[in-house]
Tab-separated table of C-alpha atoms and ligand atoms in Angstrom:
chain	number	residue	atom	x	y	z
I	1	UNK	CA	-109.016	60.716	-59.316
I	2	UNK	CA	-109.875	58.993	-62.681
I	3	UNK	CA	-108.400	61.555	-64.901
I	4	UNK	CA	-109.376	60.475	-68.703
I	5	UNK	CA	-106.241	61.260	-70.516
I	6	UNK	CA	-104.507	61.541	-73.989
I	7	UNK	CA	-107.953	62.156	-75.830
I	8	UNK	CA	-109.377	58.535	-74.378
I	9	UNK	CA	-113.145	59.058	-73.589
I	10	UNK	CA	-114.988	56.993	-71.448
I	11	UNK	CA	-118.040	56.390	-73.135
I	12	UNK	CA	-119.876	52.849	-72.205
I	13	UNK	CA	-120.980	51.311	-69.489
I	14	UNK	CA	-118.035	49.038	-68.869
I	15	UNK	CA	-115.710	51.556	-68.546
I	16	UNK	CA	-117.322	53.385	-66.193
I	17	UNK	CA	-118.287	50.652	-63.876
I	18	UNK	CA	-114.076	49.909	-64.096
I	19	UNK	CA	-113.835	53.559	-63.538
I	20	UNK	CA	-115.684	53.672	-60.273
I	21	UNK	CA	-114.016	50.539	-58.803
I	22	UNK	CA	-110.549	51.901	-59.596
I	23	UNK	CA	-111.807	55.509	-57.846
I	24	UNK	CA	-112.520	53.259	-54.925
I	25	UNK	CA	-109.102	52.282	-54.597
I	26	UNK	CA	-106.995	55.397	-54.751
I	27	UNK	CA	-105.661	57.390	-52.103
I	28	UNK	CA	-105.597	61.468	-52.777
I	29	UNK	CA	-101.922	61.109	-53.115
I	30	UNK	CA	-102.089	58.903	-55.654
I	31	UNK	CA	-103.485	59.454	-59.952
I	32	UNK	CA	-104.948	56.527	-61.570
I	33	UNK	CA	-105.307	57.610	-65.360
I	34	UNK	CA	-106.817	55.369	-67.826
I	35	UNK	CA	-104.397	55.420	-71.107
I	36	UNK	CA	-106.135	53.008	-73.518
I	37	UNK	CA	-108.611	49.767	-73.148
I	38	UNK	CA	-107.188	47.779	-69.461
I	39	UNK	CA	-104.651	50.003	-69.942
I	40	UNK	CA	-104.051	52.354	-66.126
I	41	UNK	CA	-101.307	54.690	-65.150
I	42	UNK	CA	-100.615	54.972	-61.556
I	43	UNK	CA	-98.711	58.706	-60.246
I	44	UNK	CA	-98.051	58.647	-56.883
I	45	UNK	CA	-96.506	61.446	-54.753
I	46	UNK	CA	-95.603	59.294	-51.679
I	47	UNK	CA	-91.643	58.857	-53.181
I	48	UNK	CA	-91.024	56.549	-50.625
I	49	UNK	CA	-93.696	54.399	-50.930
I	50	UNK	CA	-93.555	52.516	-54.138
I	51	UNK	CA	-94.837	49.733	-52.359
I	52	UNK	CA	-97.906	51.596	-51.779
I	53	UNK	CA	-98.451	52.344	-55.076
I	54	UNK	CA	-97.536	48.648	-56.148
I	55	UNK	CA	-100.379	47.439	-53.978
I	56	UNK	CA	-102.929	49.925	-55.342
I	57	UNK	CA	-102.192	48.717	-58.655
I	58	UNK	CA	-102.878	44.509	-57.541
I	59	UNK	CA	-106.239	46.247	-56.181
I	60	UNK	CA	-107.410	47.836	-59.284
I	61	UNK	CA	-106.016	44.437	-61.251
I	62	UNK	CA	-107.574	42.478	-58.209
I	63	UNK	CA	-110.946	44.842	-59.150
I	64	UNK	CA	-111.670	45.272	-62.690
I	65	UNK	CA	-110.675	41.482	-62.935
I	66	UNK	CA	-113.825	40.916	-61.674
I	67	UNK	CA	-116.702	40.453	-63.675
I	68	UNK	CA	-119.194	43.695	-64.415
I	69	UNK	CA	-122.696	43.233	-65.903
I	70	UNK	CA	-123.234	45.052	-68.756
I	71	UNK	CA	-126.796	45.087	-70.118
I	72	UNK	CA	-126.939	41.862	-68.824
I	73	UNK	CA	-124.186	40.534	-69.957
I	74	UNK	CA	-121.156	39.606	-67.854
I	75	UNK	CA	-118.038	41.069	-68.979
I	76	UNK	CA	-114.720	40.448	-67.261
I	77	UNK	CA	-112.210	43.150	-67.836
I	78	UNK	CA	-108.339	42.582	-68.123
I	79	UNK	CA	-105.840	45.173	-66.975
I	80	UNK	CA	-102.056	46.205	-66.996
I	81	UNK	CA	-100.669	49.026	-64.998
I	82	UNK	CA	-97.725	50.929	-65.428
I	83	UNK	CA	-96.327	53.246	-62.374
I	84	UNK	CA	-94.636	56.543	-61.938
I	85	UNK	CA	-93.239	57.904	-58.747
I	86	UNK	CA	-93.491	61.432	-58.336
I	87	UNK	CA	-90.894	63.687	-58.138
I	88	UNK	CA	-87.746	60.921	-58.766
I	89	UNK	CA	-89.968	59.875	-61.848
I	90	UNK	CA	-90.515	63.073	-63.638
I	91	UNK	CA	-92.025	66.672	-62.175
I	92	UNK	CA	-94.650	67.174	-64.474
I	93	UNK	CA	-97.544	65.146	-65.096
I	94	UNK	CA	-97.130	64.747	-68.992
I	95	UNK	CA	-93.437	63.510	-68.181
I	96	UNK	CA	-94.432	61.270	-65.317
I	97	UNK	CA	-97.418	60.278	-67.366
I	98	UNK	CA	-94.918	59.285	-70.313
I	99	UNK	CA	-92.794	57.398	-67.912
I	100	UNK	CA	-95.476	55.247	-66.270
I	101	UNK	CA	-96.867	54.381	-70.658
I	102	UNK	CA	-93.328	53.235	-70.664
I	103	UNK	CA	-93.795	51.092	-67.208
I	104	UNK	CA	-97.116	49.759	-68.532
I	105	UNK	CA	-95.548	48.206	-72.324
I	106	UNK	CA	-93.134	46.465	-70.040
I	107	UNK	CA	-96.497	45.158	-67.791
I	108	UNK	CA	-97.904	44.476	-70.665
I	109	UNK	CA	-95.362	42.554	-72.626
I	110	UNK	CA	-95.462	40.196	-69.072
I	111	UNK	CA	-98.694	39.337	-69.410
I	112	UNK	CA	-101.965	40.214	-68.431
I	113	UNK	CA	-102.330	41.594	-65.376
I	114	UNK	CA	-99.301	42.879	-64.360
I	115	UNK	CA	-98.092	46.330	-63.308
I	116	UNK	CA	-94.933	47.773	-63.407
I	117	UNK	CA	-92.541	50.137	-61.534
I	118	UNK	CA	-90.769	52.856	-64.027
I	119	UNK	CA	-87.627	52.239	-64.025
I	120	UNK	CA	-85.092	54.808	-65.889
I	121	UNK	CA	-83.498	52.367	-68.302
I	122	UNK	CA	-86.780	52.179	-69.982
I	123	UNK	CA	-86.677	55.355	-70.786
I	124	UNK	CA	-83.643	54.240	-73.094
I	125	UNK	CA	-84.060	51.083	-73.908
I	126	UNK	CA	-88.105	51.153	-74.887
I	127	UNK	CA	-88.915	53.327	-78.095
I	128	UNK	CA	-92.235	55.406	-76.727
I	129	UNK	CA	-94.922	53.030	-77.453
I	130	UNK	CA	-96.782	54.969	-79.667
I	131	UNK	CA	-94.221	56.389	-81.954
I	132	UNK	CA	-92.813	53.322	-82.102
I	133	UNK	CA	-96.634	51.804	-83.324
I	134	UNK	CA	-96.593	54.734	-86.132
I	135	UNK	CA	-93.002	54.204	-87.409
I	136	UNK	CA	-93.448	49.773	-87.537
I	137	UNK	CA	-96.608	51.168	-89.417
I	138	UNK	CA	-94.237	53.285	-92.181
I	139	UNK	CA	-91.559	50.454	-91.803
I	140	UNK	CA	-94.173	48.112	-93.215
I	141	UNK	CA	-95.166	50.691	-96.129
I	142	UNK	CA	-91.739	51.434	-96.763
I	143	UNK	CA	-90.456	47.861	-97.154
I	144	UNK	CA	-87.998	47.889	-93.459
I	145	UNK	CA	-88.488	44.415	-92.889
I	146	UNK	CA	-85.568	41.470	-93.405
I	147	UNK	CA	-85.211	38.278	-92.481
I	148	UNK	CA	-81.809	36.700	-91.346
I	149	UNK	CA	-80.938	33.442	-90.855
I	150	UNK	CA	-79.645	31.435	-87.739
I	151	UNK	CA	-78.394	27.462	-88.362
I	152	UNK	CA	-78.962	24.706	-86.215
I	153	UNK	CA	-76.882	21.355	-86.396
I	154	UNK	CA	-76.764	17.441	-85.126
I	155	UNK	CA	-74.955	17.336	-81.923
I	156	UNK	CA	-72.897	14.421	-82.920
I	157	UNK	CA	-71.312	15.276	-86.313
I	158	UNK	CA	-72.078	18.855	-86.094
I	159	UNK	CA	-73.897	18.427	-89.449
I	160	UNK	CA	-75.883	21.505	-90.221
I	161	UNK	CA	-79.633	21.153	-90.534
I	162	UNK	CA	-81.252	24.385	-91.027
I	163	UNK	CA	-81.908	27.839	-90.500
I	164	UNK	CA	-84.183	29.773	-88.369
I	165	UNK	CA	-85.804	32.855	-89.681
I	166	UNK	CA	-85.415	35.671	-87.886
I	167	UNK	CA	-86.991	38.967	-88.682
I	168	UNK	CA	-84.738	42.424	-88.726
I	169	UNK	CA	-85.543	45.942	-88.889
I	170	UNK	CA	-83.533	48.741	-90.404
I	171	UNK	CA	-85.054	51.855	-88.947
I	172	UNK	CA	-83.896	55.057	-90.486
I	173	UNK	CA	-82.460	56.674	-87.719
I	174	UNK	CA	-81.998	53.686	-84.746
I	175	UNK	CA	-79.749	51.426	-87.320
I	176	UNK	CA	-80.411	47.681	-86.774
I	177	UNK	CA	-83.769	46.918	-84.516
I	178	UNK	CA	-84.455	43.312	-82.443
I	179	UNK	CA	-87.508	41.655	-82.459
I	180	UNK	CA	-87.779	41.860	-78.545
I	181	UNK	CA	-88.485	46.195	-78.991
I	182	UNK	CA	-91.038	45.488	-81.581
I	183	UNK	CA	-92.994	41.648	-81.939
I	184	UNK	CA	-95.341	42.991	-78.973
I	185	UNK	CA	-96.480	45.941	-80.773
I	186	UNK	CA	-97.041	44.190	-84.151
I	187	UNK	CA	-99.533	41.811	-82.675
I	188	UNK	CA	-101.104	44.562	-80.207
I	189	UNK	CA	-102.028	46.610	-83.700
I	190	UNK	CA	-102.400	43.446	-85.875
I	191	UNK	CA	-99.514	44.224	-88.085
I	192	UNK	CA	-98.033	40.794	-87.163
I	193	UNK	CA	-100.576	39.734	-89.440
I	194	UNK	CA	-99.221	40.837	-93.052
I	195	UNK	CA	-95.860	40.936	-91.631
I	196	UNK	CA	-95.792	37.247	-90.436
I	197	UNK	CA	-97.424	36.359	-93.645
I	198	UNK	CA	-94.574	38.427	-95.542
I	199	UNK	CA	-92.005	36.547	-93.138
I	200	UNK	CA	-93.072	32.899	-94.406
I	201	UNK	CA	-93.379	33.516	-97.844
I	202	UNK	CA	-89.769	35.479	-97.569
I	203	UNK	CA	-88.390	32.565	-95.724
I	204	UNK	CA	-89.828	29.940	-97.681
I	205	UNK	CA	-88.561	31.542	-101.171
I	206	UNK	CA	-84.962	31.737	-99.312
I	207	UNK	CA	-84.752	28.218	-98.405
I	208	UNK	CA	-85.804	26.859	-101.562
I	209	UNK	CA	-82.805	28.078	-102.846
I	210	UNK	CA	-80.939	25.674	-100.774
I	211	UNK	CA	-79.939	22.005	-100.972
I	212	UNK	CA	-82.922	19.730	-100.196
I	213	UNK	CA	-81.653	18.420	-96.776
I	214	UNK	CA	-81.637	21.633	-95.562
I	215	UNK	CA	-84.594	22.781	-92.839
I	216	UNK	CA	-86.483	25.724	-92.183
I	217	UNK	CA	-87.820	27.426	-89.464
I	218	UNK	CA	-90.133	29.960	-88.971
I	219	UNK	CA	-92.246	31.641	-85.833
I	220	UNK	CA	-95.399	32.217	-85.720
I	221	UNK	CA	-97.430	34.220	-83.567
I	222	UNK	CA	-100.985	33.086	-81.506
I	223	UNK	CA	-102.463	36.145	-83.573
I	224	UNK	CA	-101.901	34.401	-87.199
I	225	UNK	CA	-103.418	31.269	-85.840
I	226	UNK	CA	-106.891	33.263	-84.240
I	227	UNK	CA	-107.242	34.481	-87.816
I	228	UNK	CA	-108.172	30.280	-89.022
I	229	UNK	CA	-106.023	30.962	-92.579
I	230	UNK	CA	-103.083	29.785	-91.710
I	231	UNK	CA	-102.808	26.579	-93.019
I	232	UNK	CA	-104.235	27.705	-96.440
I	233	UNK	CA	-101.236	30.685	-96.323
I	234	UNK	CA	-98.570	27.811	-95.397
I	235	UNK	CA	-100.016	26.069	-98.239
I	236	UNK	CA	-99.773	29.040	-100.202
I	237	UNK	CA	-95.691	29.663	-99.292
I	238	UNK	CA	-94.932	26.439	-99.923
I	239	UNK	CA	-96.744	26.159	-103.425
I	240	UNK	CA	-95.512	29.534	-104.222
I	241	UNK	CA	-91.680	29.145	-103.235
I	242	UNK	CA	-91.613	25.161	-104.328
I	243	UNK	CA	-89.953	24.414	-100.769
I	244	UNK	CA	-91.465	20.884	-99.863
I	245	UNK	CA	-93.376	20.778	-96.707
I	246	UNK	CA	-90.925	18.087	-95.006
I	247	UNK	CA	-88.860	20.512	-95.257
I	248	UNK	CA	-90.768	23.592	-92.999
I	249	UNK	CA	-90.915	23.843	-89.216
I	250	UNK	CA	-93.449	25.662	-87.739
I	251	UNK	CA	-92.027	27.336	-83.684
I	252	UNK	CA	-94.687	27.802	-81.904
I	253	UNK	CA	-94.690	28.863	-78.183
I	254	UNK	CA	-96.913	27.592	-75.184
I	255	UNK	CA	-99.085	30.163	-74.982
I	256	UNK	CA	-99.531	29.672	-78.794
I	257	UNK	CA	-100.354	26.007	-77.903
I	258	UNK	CA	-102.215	26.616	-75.013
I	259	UNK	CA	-105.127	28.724	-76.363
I	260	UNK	CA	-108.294	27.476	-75.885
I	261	UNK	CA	-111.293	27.201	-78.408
I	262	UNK	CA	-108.847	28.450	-80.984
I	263	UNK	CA	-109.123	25.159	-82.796
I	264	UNK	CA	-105.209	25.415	-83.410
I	265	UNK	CA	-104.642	21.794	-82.030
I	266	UNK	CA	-106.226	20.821	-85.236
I	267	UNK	CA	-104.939	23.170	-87.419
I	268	UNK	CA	-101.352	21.958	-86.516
I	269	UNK	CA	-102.200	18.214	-87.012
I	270	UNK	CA	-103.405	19.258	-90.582
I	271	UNK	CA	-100.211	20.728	-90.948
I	272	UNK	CA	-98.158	17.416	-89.611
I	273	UNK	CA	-100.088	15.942	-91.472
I	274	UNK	CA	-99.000	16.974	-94.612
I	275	UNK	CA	-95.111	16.590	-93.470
I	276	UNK	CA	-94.768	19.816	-91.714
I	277	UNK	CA	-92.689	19.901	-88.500
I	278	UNK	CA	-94.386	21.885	-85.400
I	279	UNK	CA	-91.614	22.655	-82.841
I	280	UNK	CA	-92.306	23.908	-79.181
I	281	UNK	CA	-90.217	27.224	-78.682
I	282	UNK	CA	-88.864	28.620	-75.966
I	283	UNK	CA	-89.676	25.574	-73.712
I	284	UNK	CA	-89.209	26.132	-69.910
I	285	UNK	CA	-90.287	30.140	-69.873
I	286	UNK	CA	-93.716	29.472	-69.765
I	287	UNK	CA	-96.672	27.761	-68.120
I	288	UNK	CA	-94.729	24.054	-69.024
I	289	UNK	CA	-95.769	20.696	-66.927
I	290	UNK	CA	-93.652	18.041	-67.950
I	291	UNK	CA	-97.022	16.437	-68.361
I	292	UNK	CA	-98.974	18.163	-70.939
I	293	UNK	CA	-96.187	17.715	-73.552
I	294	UNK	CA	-97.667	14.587	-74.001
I	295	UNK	CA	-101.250	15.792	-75.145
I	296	UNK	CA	-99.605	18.480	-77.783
I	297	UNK	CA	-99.638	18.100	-81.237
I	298	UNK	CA	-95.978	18.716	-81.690
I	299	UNK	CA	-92.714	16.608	-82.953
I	300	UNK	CA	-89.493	19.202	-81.337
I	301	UNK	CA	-88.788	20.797	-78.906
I	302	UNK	CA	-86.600	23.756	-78.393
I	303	UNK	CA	-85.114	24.378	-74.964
I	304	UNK	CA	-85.060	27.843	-73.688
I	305	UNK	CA	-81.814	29.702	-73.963
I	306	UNK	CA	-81.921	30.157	-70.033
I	307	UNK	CA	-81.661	27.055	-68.952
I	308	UNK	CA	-78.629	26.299	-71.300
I	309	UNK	CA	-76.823	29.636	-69.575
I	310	UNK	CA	-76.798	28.133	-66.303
I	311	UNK	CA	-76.391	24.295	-67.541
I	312	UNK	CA	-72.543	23.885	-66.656
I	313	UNK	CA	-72.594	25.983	-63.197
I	314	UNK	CA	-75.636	25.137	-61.036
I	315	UNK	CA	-77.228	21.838	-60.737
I	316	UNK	CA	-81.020	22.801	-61.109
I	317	UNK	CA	-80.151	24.258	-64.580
I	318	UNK	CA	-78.803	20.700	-65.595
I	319	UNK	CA	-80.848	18.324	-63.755
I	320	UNK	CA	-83.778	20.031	-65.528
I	321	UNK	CA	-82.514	19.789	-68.555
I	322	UNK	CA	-81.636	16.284	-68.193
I	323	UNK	CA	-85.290	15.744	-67.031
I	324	UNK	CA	-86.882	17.283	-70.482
I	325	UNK	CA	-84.327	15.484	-72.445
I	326	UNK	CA	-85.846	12.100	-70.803
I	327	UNK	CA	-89.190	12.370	-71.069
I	328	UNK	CA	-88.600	13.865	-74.431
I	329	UNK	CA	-86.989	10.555	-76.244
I	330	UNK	CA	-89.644	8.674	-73.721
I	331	UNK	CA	-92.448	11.040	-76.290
I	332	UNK	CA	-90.186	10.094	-79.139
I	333	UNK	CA	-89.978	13.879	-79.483
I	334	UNK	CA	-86.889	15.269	-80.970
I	335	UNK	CA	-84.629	18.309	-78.987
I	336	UNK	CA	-83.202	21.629	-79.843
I	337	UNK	CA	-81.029	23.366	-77.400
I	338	UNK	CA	-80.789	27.078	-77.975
I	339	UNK	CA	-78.372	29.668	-77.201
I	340	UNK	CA	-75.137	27.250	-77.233
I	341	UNK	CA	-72.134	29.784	-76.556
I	342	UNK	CA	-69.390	27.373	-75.402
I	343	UNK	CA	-68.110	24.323	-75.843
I	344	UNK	CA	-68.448	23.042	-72.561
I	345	UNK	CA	-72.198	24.028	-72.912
I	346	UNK	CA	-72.198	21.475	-75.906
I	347	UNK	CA	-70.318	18.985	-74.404
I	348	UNK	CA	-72.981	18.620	-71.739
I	349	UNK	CA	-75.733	18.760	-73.984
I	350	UNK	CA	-74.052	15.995	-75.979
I	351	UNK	CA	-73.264	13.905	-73.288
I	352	UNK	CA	-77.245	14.347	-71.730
I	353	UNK	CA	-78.444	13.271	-75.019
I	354	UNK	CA	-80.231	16.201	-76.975
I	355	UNK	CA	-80.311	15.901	-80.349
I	356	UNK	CA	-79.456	19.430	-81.966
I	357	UNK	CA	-78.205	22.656	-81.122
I	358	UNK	CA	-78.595	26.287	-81.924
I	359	UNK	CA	-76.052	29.244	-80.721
I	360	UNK	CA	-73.836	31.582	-81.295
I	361	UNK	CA	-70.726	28.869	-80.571
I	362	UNK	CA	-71.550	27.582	-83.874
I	363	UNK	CA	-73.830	30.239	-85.876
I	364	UNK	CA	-74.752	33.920	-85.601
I	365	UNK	CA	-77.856	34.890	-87.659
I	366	UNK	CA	-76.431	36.274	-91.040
I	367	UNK	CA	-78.280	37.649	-94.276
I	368	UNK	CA	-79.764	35.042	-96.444
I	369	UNK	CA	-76.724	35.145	-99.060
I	370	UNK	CA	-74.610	33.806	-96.220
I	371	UNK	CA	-77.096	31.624	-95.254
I	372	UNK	CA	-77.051	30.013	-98.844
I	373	UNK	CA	-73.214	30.035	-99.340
I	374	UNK	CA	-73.316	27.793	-95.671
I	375	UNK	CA	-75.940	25.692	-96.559
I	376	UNK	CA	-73.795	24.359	-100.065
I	377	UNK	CA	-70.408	24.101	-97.831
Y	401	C2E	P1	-86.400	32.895	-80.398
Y	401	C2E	O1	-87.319	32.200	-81.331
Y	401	C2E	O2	-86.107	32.230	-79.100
Y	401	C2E	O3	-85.086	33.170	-81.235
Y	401	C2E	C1	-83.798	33.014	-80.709
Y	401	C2E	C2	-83.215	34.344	-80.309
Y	401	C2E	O4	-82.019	34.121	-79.578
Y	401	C2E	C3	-82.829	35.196	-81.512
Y	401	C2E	O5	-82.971	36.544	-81.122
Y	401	C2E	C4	-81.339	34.861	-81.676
Y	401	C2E	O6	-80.623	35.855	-82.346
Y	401	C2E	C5	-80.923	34.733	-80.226
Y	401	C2E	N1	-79.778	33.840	-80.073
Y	401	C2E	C6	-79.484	32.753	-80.804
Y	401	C2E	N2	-78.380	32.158	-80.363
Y	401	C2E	C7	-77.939	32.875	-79.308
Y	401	C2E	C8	-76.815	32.731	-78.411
Y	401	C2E	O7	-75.983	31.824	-78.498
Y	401	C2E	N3	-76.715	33.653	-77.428
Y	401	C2E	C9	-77.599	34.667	-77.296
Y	401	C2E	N4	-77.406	35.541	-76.304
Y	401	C2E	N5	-78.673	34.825	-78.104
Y	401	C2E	C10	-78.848	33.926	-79.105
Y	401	C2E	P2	-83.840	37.540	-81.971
Y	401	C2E	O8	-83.547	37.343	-83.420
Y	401	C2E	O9	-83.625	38.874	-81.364
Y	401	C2E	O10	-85.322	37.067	-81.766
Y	401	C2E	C11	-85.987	37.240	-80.549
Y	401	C2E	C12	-87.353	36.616	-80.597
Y	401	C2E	O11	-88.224	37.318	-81.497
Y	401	C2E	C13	-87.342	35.196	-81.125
Y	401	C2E	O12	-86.954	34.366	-80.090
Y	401	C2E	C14	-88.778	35.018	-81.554
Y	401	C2E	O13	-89.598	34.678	-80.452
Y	401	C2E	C15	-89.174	36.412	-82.016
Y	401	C2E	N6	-89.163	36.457	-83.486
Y	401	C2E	C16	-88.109	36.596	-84.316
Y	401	C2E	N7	-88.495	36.585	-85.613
Y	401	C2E	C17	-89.839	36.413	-85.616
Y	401	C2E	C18	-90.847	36.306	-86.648
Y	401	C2E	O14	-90.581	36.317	-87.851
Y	401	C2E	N8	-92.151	36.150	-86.235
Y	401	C2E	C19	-92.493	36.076	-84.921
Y	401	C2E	N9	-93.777	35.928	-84.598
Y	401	C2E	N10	-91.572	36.174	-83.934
Y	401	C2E	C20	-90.267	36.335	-84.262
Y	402	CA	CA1	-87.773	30.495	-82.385
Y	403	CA	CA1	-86.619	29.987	-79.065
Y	404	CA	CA1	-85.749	31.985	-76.567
């Protein structure tokens, strides 16, 4: 039942002890193949089951979640499953096998632990995982990469602020790609770590060509914080491009913040302390508590595009928002809203009280000669 596919050999200990629980689990109608690290592939031939196969895949999670001694040592093992349903999902194994790698990057870009159904707009909408890791790898040698830039303004006078960085690839053959296909990748093979070093020195050089009240802001990844140089390579952008530090913001999101151990709490009040913004991103997708905003080394934060969707037709959407916004000026913290597309959306953010906004109403992301010609209107 554990088939040891696509050249993978299970070699140590560990993966053998994972090996045997996830053997345990299976049913003869079902495959479990092992496709990389915590990585599984589930093939079942009971089409009508996908349940089945769904539950299989919490037991293996369920399993190799638990911890395994290793020469002594305890070792607990991750896991992300992707799932293909034989015959609807392909008819022979290297096709179903394909389509289930393409359920597990979706599992995987959820989070650990999670397994995924195939489902056949992945098939279009995901670049094959691994081809796509070997062309971001000859996109990086062969200089793909751009940035473009999105502006945010004051709700009251509509004054613009700043721009957000926002990286771009121009792949030979797909035209324009989105961050969404490719961030995931990047940090799985460490790429993320020259690119996002490339990305804030590229930024910071762009905005110093603008007039000094104007902002920017740039994302950062967990990975570049695990690596402990990030402050001196901020340090180094800024000293390199000339762009003063009251003048960067850093978008970092909760999982970002929320890493133990990682001494990043730290890091960041370094950085604050030498005038640098920190801004929470995408606030209200992740593990947020009202609560813990208060213990977070941060000065914004930016409120997740979804709940500004919703804000002007259901009530849970705006009472929500209303609730951040409060406790927010309570934590003297200031307030993006992102993903503005209408007026009426501003309107109620203006009339709940947040501070700035970010959207497509008032600003697409556009190449940094645009983003200079705006910035002196
Ligand atoms: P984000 O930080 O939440 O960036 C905002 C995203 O929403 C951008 O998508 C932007 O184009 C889009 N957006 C802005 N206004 C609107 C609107 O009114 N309506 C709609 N529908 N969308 C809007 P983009 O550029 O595709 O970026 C996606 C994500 O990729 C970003 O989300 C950010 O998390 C990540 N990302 C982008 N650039 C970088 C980078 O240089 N480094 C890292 N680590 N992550 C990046
Ligand atoms: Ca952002
Ligand atoms: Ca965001
Ligand atoms: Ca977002």
């Amino acid at each position: 039942t554990v088939n040891d596919t696509l050249g993978h050999v299970v070699g140590d200990q560990l993966l053998r002890a994972v090996a045997t629980r996830v053997a345990e689990e299976a049913q003869p109608s079902e495959l479990v193949a092992r496709l990389g690290g915590d990585e599984f592939a589930i093939i079942s031939s009971q089409a009508d089951q996908p349940e089945a196969a769904l539950a299989l895949a919490e037991r293996i999670i369920a399993r190799i979640s638990r911890p395994i001694s290793v020469e002594d040592h305890r070792v607990i093992a991750g896991g992300s499953v992707g799932i293909a349903m034989a015959p609807a999902d392909g008819t022979s194994v290297i096709e179903l096998l394909k389509n289930a790698d393409l359920a597990l990057y979706r599992a995987k870009a959820e989070g650990r632990g999670q397994a995924r159904l195939f489902e056949p707009e992945m098939e279009h909408t995901a670049l094959s995982r691994r081809s796509l890791e070997l062309d971001l790898r000859s996109a990086w040698e062969n200089g793909q990469f751009f940035l473009v830039f999105q502006p945010f303004f004051r709700v009251g006078d509509r004054k613009l602020c700043g721009f957000e960085a926002l990286l771009r690839w121009r792949h030979p053959t797909r035209g324009i790609v989105a961050p969404a296909t490719f961030i995931a990748c990047a940090e799985e093979t460490g790429l993320i770590l020259p690119l996002g070093a490339w990305v804030l020195t590229e930024a910071c050089r762009a905005a110093a060509d603008w007039p000094d009240d104007v902002r920017l802001a740039v994302n950062l990844s967990p990975l570049q914080f695990r690596s402990g140089h990030m402050p001196d390579q901020i340090r180094e952008a800024l000293r390199v491009s000339g762009l003063k530090p009251s003048r960067l913001e850093l978008e970092l999101t909760e999982s970002t913040l929320l890493e133990e151990g990682s001494g990043i709490h730290g890091a960041l009040q370094g950085l604050r302390s030498q005038g640098i913004t920190i801004a929470l991103d995408d606030f209200g997708t992740g593990y947020s508590s009202l609560s813990y905003l208060r213990s977070l080394p941060i000065d914004r934060i930016k409120i997740d595009r979804g709940f500004i969707s919703r804000i002007c037709e259901d009530d849970p959407s705006r009472a929500i928002v209303r609730a951040v916004l409060q406790l927010s000026a309570a934590l003297k913290l200031e307030t993006t809203a992102e993903g503005i597309e209408t007026e009426e959306q501003l309107e109620t953010l203006r009339a709940e009280g947040c501070g700035y906004v970010q959207g497509y109403l008032l600003g697409r992301p556009m190449r940094a000669t645009e983003a200079r010609d705006m910035s002196f209107q």
